[in-house]
Coordinates of C-alpha atoms in Angstrom, one line a residue:
M1 CA -9.9 8.7 -25.5
T2 CA -10.9 8.9 -29.1
Q3 CA -14.4 8.9 -30.6
M4 CA -15.9 5.4 -31.3
S5 CA -17.0 5.2 -34.9
A6 CA -20.3 3.6 -35.8
T7 CA -18.9 2.7 -39.2
T8 CA -16.3 0.3 -37.7
R9 CA -16.0 -3.0 -39.5
Q10 CA -18.9 -5.3 -38.6
P11 CA -17.5 -8.9 -38.3
Q12 CA -19.9 -11.6 -39.8
T13 CA -19.0 -13.9 -36.9
V14 CA -20.5 -11.7 -34.2
A15 CA -23.6 -13.2 -32.6
P16 CA -26.9 -11.4 -33.5
V17 CA -28.9 -9.7 -30.7
T18 CA -31.5 -12.5 -30.7
E19 CA -28.8 -15.0 -29.9
I20 CA -27.1 -12.8 -27.3
R21 CA -30.5 -12.4 -25.5
K22 CA -30.8 -16.1 -25.0
H23 CA -27.9 -16.0 -22.5
F24 CA -29.7 -13.7 -20.1
P25 CA -32.5 -15.3 -17.9
A26 CA -33.4 -11.8 -16.6
L27 CA -34.8 -10.9 -20.1
E28 CA -37.6 -13.5 -19.5
R29 CA -39.0 -11.4 -16.7
V30 CA -42.5 -9.9 -17.2
H31 CA -43.8 -6.9 -15.1
N32 CA -47.4 -5.8 -15.2
G33 CA -47.9 -7.9 -18.3
Y34 CA -44.9 -6.3 -20.1
P35 CA -41.6 -7.9 -21.0
V36 CA -39.0 -6.0 -19.1
G37 CA -36.7 -3.7 -21.0
Y38 CA -33.5 -3.1 -19.0
F39 CA -32.2 0.4 -19.6
D40 CA -30.4 0.5 -16.3
G41 CA -27.1 -0.9 -17.7
P42 CA -25.0 2.2 -16.8
G43 CA -25.8 1.3 -13.2
G44 CA -25.3 -2.4 -13.6
T45 CA -26.1 -4.8 -16.4
Q46 CA -27.8 -8.2 -16.3
V47 CA -25.7 -11.3 -16.0
P48 CA -25.5 -14.2 -18.5
R49 CA -25.8 -17.8 -17.4
Y50 CA -22.1 -18.5 -18.3
V51 CA -20.9 -16.1 -15.6
V52 CA -23.2 -17.5 -12.9
E53 CA -22.3 -21.1 -13.8
K54 CA -18.6 -20.4 -13.6
M55 CA -19.1 -18.8 -10.2
S56 CA -21.3 -21.7 -8.9
D57 CA -18.9 -24.3 -10.3
Y58 CA -16.0 -22.6 -8.4
L59 CA -18.0 -22.6 -5.2
Y60 CA -19.4 -26.1 -5.5
H61 CA -16.2 -27.9 -6.7
H62 CA -13.0 -25.8 -6.0
N63 CA -13.8 -23.5 -3.0
A64 CA -10.7 -23.1 -0.8
N65 CA -8.3 -20.4 0.4
T66 CA -5.1 -19.8 -1.5
H67 CA -1.5 -21.0 -1.5
W68 CA -1.9 -24.3 0.4
A69 CA -0.7 -27.8 -0.5
Y70 CA -3.9 -29.6 -1.4
P71 CA -6.0 -29.8 -4.6
T72 CA -8.8 -27.3 -4.1
S73 CA -6.4 -24.7 -2.9
A74 CA -4.2 -25.2 -6.0
E75 CA -7.3 -25.1 -8.2
T76 CA -8.2 -21.8 -6.5
D77 CA -4.8 -20.4 -7.2
A78 CA -5.1 -21.4 -10.8
A79 CA -8.6 -19.9 -11.1
L80 CA -7.5 -16.6 -9.7
A81 CA -4.4 -16.5 -11.9
H82 CA -6.6 -17.2 -14.9
A83 CA -8.9 -14.2 -13.9
R84 CA -5.8 -11.9 -13.8
Q85 CA -4.7 -13.2 -17.2
V86 CA -8.1 -12.6 -18.7
Y87 CA -8.0 -9.0 -17.4
A88 CA -4.5 -8.5 -18.6
D89 CA -5.7 -9.5 -22.1
F90 CA -8.8 -7.3 -21.7
L91 CA -6.7 -4.2 -20.9
N92 CA -3.5 -5.1 -22.8
A93 CA -1.6 -5.2 -19.5
S94 CA 0.3 -7.9 -17.5
P95 CA -1.3 -10.2 -14.9
D96 CA 0.8 -8.8 -12.2
E97 CA -0.7 -5.3 -12.9
I98 CA -4.3 -6.5 -12.2
V99 CA -5.7 -5.8 -8.6
F100 CA -9.1 -7.0 -7.5
G101 CA -11.2 -5.4 -4.7
A102 CA -14.6 -5.0 -3.3
N103 CA -15.5 -2.2 -5.8
M104 CA -14.0 0.6 -7.7
T105 CA -14.7 3.1 -4.9
T106 CA -13.0 1.0 -2.2
L107 CA -10.0 0.3 -4.5
T108 CA -9.7 4.1 -5.3
F109 CA -9.8 5.0 -1.6
H110 CA -7.2 2.3 -0.9
L111 CA -4.9 3.7 -3.6
S112 CA -5.4 7.4 -2.7
R113 CA -4.6 6.8 0.9
A114 CA -1.5 4.8 0.0
L115 CA -0.3 7.5 -2.4
G116 CA -1.2 10.2 0.0
T117 CA 1.4 9.1 2.5
T118 CA 4.0 10.7 0.3
Y119 CA 1.9 13.9 -0.3
K120 CA 2.3 17.1 1.7
P121 CA 0.6 20.5 2.0
G122 CA 1.2 22.4 -1.2
D123 CA 0.9 19.4 -3.4
E124 CA -2.0 19.4 -5.8
I125 CA -4.5 16.9 -7.3
V126 CA -6.7 17.7 -10.3
V127 CA -10.2 16.3 -10.4
T128 CA -13.2 17.2 -12.6
E129 CA -16.8 18.3 -12.2
L130 CA -17.9 15.7 -14.7
D131 CA -16.9 12.6 -12.7
H132 CA -18.6 10.1 -10.5
H133 CA -17.8 11.1 -7.0
A134 CA -15.8 7.8 -6.6
N135 CA -13.2 9.7 -8.6
I136 CA -13.7 13.0 -6.9
D137 CA -14.2 12.5 -3.1
T138 CA -11.6 9.7 -2.9
W139 CA -9.0 12.3 -3.9
R140 CA -10.6 15.3 -2.1
R141 CA -10.2 13.4 1.1
L142 CA -6.5 13.9 0.9
N143 CA -7.2 17.6 1.4
V144 CA -8.5 16.8 4.9
E145 CA -6.0 14.0 5.7
R146 CA -2.8 15.4 4.1
G147 CA -3.4 19.1 3.3
V148 CA -3.3 18.5 -0.4
T149 CA -4.8 21.3 -2.6
I150 CA -7.6 20.1 -4.9
Q151 CA -8.1 21.8 -8.3
T152 CA -11.4 21.2 -10.1
V153 CA -11.8 21.3 -13.9
R154 CA -15.1 22.8 -14.8
M155 CA -17.8 21.2 -17.0
D156 CA -19.6 23.1 -19.8
T157 CA -23.2 22.5 -19.0
A158 CA -24.3 23.3 -22.6
T159 CA -22.1 20.5 -24.1
G160 CA -21.4 18.2 -21.2
Q161 CA -17.7 18.4 -21.9
L162 CA -14.7 19.5 -19.8
N163 CA -13.0 22.8 -20.1
W164 CA -9.5 22.2 -21.6
E165 CA -8.2 25.6 -20.6
D166 CA -8.7 24.5 -16.9
F167 CA -6.5 21.5 -17.5
E168 CA -3.8 23.6 -19.0
R169 CA -4.1 26.1 -16.1
F170 CA -4.2 23.6 -13.3
V171 CA -1.7 21.0 -14.3
G172 CA 1.8 22.1 -13.4
P173 CA 4.9 21.6 -11.3
K174 CA 2.8 21.1 -8.0
T175 CA 0.5 18.5 -9.5
R176 CA 1.0 15.1 -8.1
L177 CA -2.0 13.3 -9.8
V178 CA -4.8 14.0 -12.3
A179 CA -8.0 12.0 -11.8
I180 CA -10.3 11.8 -14.9
G181 CA -13.1 9.7 -16.1
G182 CA -12.9 7.8 -19.3
A183 CA -16.5 8.5 -19.9
A184 CA -19.2 10.3 -17.8
N185 CA -21.7 7.9 -16.2
S186 CA -24.3 10.6 -16.1
L187 CA -24.1 12.2 -19.6
G188 CA -22.1 9.7 -21.6
T189 CA -19.4 12.2 -22.5
I190 CA -16.1 10.5 -23.6
N191 CA -13.0 12.4 -22.5
D192 CA -9.7 12.7 -24.3
V193 CA -7.7 10.8 -21.8
E194 CA -4.6 10.5 -24.0
R195 CA -4.4 14.2 -24.2
V196 CA -4.8 14.6 -20.5
T197 CA -2.2 11.9 -19.8
E198 CA 0.4 13.6 -22.0
L199 CA -0.2 16.9 -20.3
A200 CA 0.1 15.3 -16.8
H201 CA 3.1 13.3 -17.6
N202 CA 4.9 16.3 -19.1
A203 CA 4.3 18.0 -15.7
G204 CA 5.6 14.9 -13.8
A205 CA 2.2 13.9 -12.5
L206 CA 0.5 10.5 -12.4
V207 CA -2.9 9.8 -14.0
F208 CA -5.8 7.8 -12.6
V209 CA -8.6 6.9 -15.0
D210 CA -12.1 6.0 -13.9
A211 CA -13.1 3.6 -16.7
V212 CA -16.2 2.2 -15.0
H213 CA -18.5 3.7 -17.6
Y214 CA -16.1 3.6 -20.5
A215 CA -15.1 -0.1 -20.2
P216 CA -18.5 -1.6 -21.3
H217 CA -18.5 0.4 -24.5
A218 CA -14.9 0.4 -26.0
L219 CA -11.9 -2.0 -25.8
I220 CA -9.3 -0.4 -23.5
D221 CA -5.6 -0.4 -24.3
V222 CA -3.7 0.8 -21.2
Q223 CA -0.4 0.7 -23.2
K224 CA -1.9 3.2 -25.7
L225 CA -3.5 5.4 -23.0
D226 CA -0.2 5.3 -21.0
C227 CA -2.3 5.9 -17.8
D228 CA -0.7 5.0 -14.5
F229 CA -3.9 3.6 -12.9
L230 CA -7.3 2.6 -14.2
G231 CA -10.3 1.4 -12.3
L232 CA -13.4 -0.5 -13.5
S233 CA -16.3 -2.5 -12.2
A234 CA -17.2 -6.0 -13.6
Y235 CA -20.9 -5.5 -12.9
K236 CA -21.1 -2.8 -15.6
F237 CA -20.3 -5.4 -18.3
Y238 CA -22.2 -8.5 -17.3
G239 CA -20.2 -9.6 -14.3
P240 CA -20.6 -9.8 -10.5
H241 CA -20.2 -6.9 -8.1
I242 CA -16.4 -6.6 -7.9
G243 CA -13.9 -3.9 -8.7
V244 CA -10.7 -4.1 -10.7
L245 CA -7.7 -1.8 -10.7
F246 CA -4.9 -1.7 -13.2
S247 CA -1.7 -0.2 -12.0
K248 CA 1.7 -0.1 -13.8
R249 CA 3.9 -2.6 -12.1
A250 CA 6.5 -0.1 -11.2
H251 CA 4.0 1.8 -9.1
L252 CA 2.8 -1.4 -7.3
E253 CA 6.4 -2.1 -6.4
Q254 CA 6.9 1.3 -4.9
I255 CA 3.6 2.2 -3.2
D256 CA 3.5 1.5 0.5
F257 CA 0.0 -0.1 0.7
P258 CA -1.3 -0.7 4.2
K259 CA -1.0 -4.5 4.8
L260 CA -0.6 -7.2 7.4
V261 CA 2.9 -8.2 8.1
P262 CA 2.6 -11.9 6.9
S263 CA 0.8 -11.0 3.7
D264 CA 2.4 -10.9 0.3
D265 CA 5.0 -8.2 -0.6
Y266 CA 4.9 -8.7 -4.3
P267 CA 2.5 -7.2 -7.0
P268 CA -0.4 -7.4 -7.4
E269 CA -1.3 -9.1 -4.1
N270 CA 0.5 -6.5 -2.0
A271 CA -2.3 -4.1 -3.0
E272 CA -5.1 -6.6 -1.9
T273 CA -6.2 -7.0 1.7
G274 CA -7.6 -10.1 3.4
T275 CA -9.3 -13.1 1.8
M276 CA -10.5 -11.9 -1.6
N277 CA -14.0 -12.4 -3.1
Q278 CA -12.6 -15.4 -5.1
E279 CA -15.9 -16.4 -6.7
G280 CA -16.3 -12.8 -7.7
M281 CA -12.9 -12.8 -9.4
V282 CA -13.8 -16.0 -11.2
G283 CA -17.1 -14.4 -12.3
A284 CA -15.3 -11.2 -13.4
G285 CA -13.1 -13.2 -15.6
A286 CA -16.1 -15.1 -17.0
A287 CA -17.8 -11.8 -17.9
V288 CA -14.8 -10.9 -20.1
E289 CA -14.9 -14.3 -21.7
F290 CA -18.6 -13.9 -22.4
L291 CA -17.9 -10.6 -24.2
A292 CA -15.2 -12.4 -26.2
S293 CA -17.6 -15.2 -27.1
I294 CA -19.8 -12.7 -28.9
G295 CA -16.8 -11.8 -31.2
G296 CA -16.2 -15.3 -32.5
E297 CA -12.5 -15.0 -33.2
S298 CA -9.9 -17.5 -32.1
N299 CA -7.8 -15.1 -30.0
L300 CA -9.4 -13.6 -26.8
R301 CA -8.2 -10.0 -27.5
E302 CA -9.2 -10.2 -31.2
S303 CA -12.6 -11.6 -30.2
L304 CA -13.0 -8.7 -27.8
R305 CA -12.0 -6.3 -30.6
S306 CA -14.7 -7.8 -32.9
S307 CA -17.3 -7.9 -30.1
F308 CA -16.8 -4.3 -29.1
A309 CA -16.7 -3.0 -32.7
E310 CA -20.0 -4.7 -33.5
T311 CA -21.9 -4.0 -30.3
H312 CA -20.8 -0.4 -30.5
A313 CA -22.1 -0.1 -34.1
R314 CA -25.4 -1.6 -33.0
N315 CA -25.8 0.5 -29.9
S316 CA -24.9 3.7 -31.9
R317 CA -27.8 3.0 -34.2
L318 CA -30.1 2.4 -31.2
F319 CA -28.8 5.5 -29.4
D320 CA -29.4 7.7 -32.5
R321 CA -33.0 6.3 -32.7
L322 CA -33.5 7.1 -29.0
W323 CA -31.9 10.6 -29.2
Q324 CA -33.9 11.6 -32.3
G325 CA -37.1 10.2 -30.8
L326 CA -36.8 11.9 -27.5
S327 CA -35.8 15.2 -29.2
S328 CA -39.2 15.2 -30.9
I329 CA -41.2 14.9 -27.7
S330 CA -42.6 18.0 -26.0
N331 CA -41.4 18.8 -22.5
V332 CA -38.3 16.6 -22.8
K333 CA -34.8 18.0 -22.4
L334 CA -31.7 16.0 -23.4
Y335 CA -28.3 16.5 -21.8
G336 CA -24.8 15.7 -22.9
P337 CA -23.1 15.5 -26.4
P338 CA -25.3 14.7 -29.4
P339 CA -24.8 11.4 -31.3
D340 CA -22.1 12.7 -33.7
M341 CA -19.8 13.7 -30.7
P342 CA -17.6 11.3 -28.7
R343 CA -20.0 9.6 -26.3
T344 CA -21.3 6.3 -25.0
P345 CA -24.9 5.1 -25.8
T346 CA -26.1 6.5 -22.4
L347 CA -28.7 9.2 -22.5
A348 CA -29.8 11.5 -19.7
F349 CA -33.0 13.5 -19.9
T350 CA -35.7 15.3 -17.9
I351 CA -39.4 15.7 -18.4
D352 CA -40.7 19.1 -17.5
G353 CA -43.4 18.8 -14.8
C354 CA -42.3 15.3 -13.7
T355 CA -39.6 14.4 -11.3
S356 CA -37.0 11.8 -12.3
T357 CA -38.2 9.4 -9.6
E358 CA -41.9 9.7 -10.7
A359 CA -40.9 9.3 -14.4
A360 CA -38.9 6.2 -13.6
R361 CA -41.8 4.8 -11.5
R362 CA -44.3 5.4 -14.3
L363 CA -42.0 3.8 -16.9
S364 CA -41.4 0.8 -14.7
D365 CA -45.1 0.2 -14.6
K366 CA -44.8 -0.5 -18.3
G367 CA -41.9 -2.8 -17.9
L368 CA -39.2 -0.2 -18.7
F369 CA -36.5 -0.1 -16.0
L370 CA -34.4 3.1 -15.9
S371 CA -32.2 4.6 -13.2
H372 CA -32.9 8.1 -11.9
G373 CA -31.4 10.8 -9.7
D374 CA -27.7 11.7 -9.7
F375 CA -26.0 8.3 -10.1
Y376 CA -23.2 9.6 -7.7
A377 CA -22.4 12.2 -10.3
W378 CA -23.8 14.7 -7.8
T379 CA -21.8 17.7 -9.1
V380 CA -23.1 17.2 -12.6
V381 CA -26.8 17.3 -11.5
K382 CA -26.1 20.3 -9.3
R383 CA -24.4 22.2 -12.2
L384 CA -27.3 21.4 -14.5
G385 CA -29.7 22.8 -12.0
V386 CA -32.1 19.9 -12.0
E387 CA -33.5 17.8 -9.2
G388 CA -32.4 14.6 -10.9
L389 CA -31.9 13.0 -14.3
I390 CA -33.6 10.0 -16.0
R391 CA -30.9 7.8 -17.6
A392 CA -31.3 5.2 -20.3
G393 CA -28.4 3.1 -21.5
C394 CA -28.1 0.6 -24.3
A395 CA -26.5 -2.8 -23.6
C396 CA -25.6 -5.8 -25.8
Y397 CA -29.1 -7.1 -25.3
T398 CA -31.1 -3.9 -26.1
T399 CA -33.5 -4.0 -29.1
E400 CA -35.2 -1.5 -31.4
E401 CA -38.6 -2.7 -30.0
E402 CA -37.5 -1.7 -26.5
I403 CA -36.3 1.7 -27.7
D404 CA -39.7 2.3 -29.3
R405 CA -41.5 1.2 -26.2
L406 CA -39.4 3.7 -24.2
L407 CA -40.2 6.5 -26.6
A408 CA -43.9 5.7 -26.4
G409 CA -43.7 5.6 -22.6
V410 CA -41.9 9.0 -22.3
D411 CA -44.3 10.6 -24.8
E412 CA -47.3 9.4 -22.6
I413 CA -45.8 10.9 -19.5
S414 CA -45.0 14.1 -21.3
Q415 CA -48.6 14.5 -22.5
Q416 CA -49.9 13.8 -19.0
A417 CA -47.5 16.5 -17.6
I418 CA -48.7 19.0 -20.2
R419 CA -52.3 18.3 -19.2
G420 CA -51.4 18.5 -15.5
A421 CA -52.6 15.0 -15.1
L422 CA -49.6 13.7 -13.0

């Protein structure tokens, strides 16, 4: 994936942050007398009224199971078809290439085991140290179940980037699949997925992209990426807790997914099991529609393009303010690429003399909510040699005032750590 530019055109029709914030009831919360600043977006964003209202409307007025000959069932069929169409527009795919599931991890396990039925000892899968373990352990499991060899691309701990020489060394005639993250949920690193995809396809291998952390920050085009599979989570971009999988239709038609005999044999429902989280599918579609509403264009895809361009430009400025501010605080160490490198507005740092859990607790006392630990990017934390990371992410509702409050809070903790007052 290419670097997102902060100088991208800024459409005049895009809603200002003050207007965007009015859609989020969570932003009205006060903790210990402080208005809450939500920096935990990389772990899950807050949800706008529109999404919840669409879900409640479905449950109150249209709730039924699918494919039956009465009105609410037909309305449910239409609602789910609409959600697939929205995600097709979101990813530049086709509706029959959009699979829903409990979460990205469950979907990836489901896919890996279905693909694994055709794998044998000696076949190889390439994963990376930089990824969330949902895109590592789901594939490593095939070593236990099918005898597949797992090759692991190393991470450069100094830059937070992947070792390209490892890709060139590992991807070859025995490679069946390469699993790579679009962006690292721990360090914010954006990976060159197009380059990896070209390398893998030239070797006859498939490509799975974990876009969970990338999708909230840049508009994805699966046609351009040419990836075979791509997973994402709606709750990372203002939706409910539900996973989404893109797969090229040709793969969905060929993969032998485990399924019940009477269930559908055609894509994409052949990749889905049981009664789906239908209200979640409706809410997931509504989350994309909310993002498009920020853009203010007449076409959904064009509105999304405007929305992502503007929110990225805003968040790049906020991130630069955060990076520069934290860089000037004693005892604070930053991880991952600097602002002028390909990255998302997600920053991981540590405070010498204070654990990530204690730092997050002290910041929360001031109404600043940050995630801490390893974020299931366990290998990253292990390679960095730290007990855990403190992670701050910018969302569409983040403000400069919240950034400044966070800097002041970290500075206070740092000074306390230096004095031994923690």
